[in-house]
C-alpha positions as protocol buffer text, in pm:
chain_id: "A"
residue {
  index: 1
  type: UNK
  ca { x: 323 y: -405 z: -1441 }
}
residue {
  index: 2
  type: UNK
  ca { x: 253 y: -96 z: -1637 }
}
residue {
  index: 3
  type: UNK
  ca { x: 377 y: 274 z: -1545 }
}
residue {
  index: 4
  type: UNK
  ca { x: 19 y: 407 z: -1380 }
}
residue {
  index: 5
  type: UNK
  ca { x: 53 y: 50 z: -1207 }
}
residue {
  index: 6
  type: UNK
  ca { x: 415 y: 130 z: -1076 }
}
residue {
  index: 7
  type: UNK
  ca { x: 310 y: 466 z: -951 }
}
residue {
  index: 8
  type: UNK
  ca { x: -4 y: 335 z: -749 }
}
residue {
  index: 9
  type: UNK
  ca { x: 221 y: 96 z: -550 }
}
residue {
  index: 10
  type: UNK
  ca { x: 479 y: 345 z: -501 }
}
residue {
  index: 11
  type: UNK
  ca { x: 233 y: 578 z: -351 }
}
residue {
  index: 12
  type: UNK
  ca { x: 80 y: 248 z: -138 }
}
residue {
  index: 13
  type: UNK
  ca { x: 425 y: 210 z: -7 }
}
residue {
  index: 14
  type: UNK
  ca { x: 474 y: 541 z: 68 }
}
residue {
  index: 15
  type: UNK
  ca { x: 179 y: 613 z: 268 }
}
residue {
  index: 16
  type: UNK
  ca { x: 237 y: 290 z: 481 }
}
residue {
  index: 17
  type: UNK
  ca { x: 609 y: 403 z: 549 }
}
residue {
  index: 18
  type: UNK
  ca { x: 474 y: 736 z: 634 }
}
residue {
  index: 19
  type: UNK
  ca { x: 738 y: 876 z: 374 }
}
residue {
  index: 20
  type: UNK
  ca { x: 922 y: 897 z: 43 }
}
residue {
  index: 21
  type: UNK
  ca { x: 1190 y: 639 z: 64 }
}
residue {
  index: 22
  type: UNK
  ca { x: 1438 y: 792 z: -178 }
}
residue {
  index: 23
  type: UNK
  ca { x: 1448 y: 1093 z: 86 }
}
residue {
  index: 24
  type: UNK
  ca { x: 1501 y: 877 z: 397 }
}
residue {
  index: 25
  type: UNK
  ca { x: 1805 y: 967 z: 571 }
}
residue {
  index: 26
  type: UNK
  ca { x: 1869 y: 771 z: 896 }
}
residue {
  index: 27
  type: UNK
  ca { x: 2057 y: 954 z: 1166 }
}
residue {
  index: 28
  type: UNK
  ca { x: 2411 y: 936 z: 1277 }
}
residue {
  index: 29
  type: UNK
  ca { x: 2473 y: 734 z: 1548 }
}
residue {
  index: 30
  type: UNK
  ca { x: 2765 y: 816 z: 1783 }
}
residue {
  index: 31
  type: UNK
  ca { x: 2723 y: 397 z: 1870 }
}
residue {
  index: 32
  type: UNK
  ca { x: 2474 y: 168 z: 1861 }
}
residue {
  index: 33
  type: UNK
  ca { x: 2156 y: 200 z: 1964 }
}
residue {
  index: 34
  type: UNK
  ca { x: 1879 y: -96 z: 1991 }
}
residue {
  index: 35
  type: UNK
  ca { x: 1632 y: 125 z: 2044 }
}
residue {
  index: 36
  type: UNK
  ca { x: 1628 y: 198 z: 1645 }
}
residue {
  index: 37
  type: UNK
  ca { x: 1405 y: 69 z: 1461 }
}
residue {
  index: 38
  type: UNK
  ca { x: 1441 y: 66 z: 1098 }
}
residue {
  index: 39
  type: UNK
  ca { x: 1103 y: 171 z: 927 }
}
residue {
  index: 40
  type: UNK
  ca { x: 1183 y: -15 z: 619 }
}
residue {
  index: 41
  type: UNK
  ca { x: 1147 y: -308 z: 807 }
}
residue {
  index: 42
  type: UNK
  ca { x: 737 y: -271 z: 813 }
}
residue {
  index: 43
  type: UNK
  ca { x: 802 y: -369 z: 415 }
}
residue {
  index: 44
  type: UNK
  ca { x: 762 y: -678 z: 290 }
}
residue {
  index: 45
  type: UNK
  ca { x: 1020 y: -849 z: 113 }
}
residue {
  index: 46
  type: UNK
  ca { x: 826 y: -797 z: -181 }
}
residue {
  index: 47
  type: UNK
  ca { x: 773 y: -417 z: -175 }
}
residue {
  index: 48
  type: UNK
  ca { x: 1154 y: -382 z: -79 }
}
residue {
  index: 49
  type: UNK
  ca { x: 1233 y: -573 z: -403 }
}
residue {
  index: 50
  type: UNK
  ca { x: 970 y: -291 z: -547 }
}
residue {
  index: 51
  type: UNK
  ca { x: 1184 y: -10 z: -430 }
}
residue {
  index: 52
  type: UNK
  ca { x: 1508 y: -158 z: -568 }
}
residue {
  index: 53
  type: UNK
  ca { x: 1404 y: -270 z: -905 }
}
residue {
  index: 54
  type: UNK
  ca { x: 1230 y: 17 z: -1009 }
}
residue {
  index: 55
  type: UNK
  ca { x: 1458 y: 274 z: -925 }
}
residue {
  index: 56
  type: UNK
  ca { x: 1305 y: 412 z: -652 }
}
residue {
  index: 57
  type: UNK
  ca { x: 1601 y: 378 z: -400 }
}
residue {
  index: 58
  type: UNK
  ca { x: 1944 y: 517 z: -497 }
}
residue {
  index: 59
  type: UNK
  ca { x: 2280 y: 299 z: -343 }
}
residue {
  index: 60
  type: UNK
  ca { x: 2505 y: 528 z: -229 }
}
C-alpha cells in the first residue's frame, strides 16, 4: 500500500469512528461501568491492525 493509499484509509477510518484515533482519550472511571462502549470496537480487526502498524496509534 502506497503513502496516498495509507492516507485515504486513515481518513475512511476516521470518519467512521467519528474521530482521530491518536487523540482519543477515554475517560476516567471512578469503577466500572458497562454502560461504556468502546468506539474502537466498530473497527474491524483489520483496520485496528491499520492503526497499529502504521503508526497511527501511540502505546503509552
Amino acid at each position: 500500500m502506497d503513502k496516498e493509499d495509507k492516507e485515504k484509509e486513515y481518513k475512511r477510518i476516521c470518519d467512521k469512528l467519528g474521530f482521530i484515533p491518536s487523540k482519543f482519550k477515554a475517560r476516567d472511571f471512578d469503577g466500572e461501568d458497562d454502560n461504556w462502549v468502546n468506539p474502537f470496537s466498530l473497527l474491524t480487526s483489520q483496520e485496528n491492525d491499520f492503526l497499529w502498524e502504521n503508526g497511527y496509534l501511540l502505546r503509552v
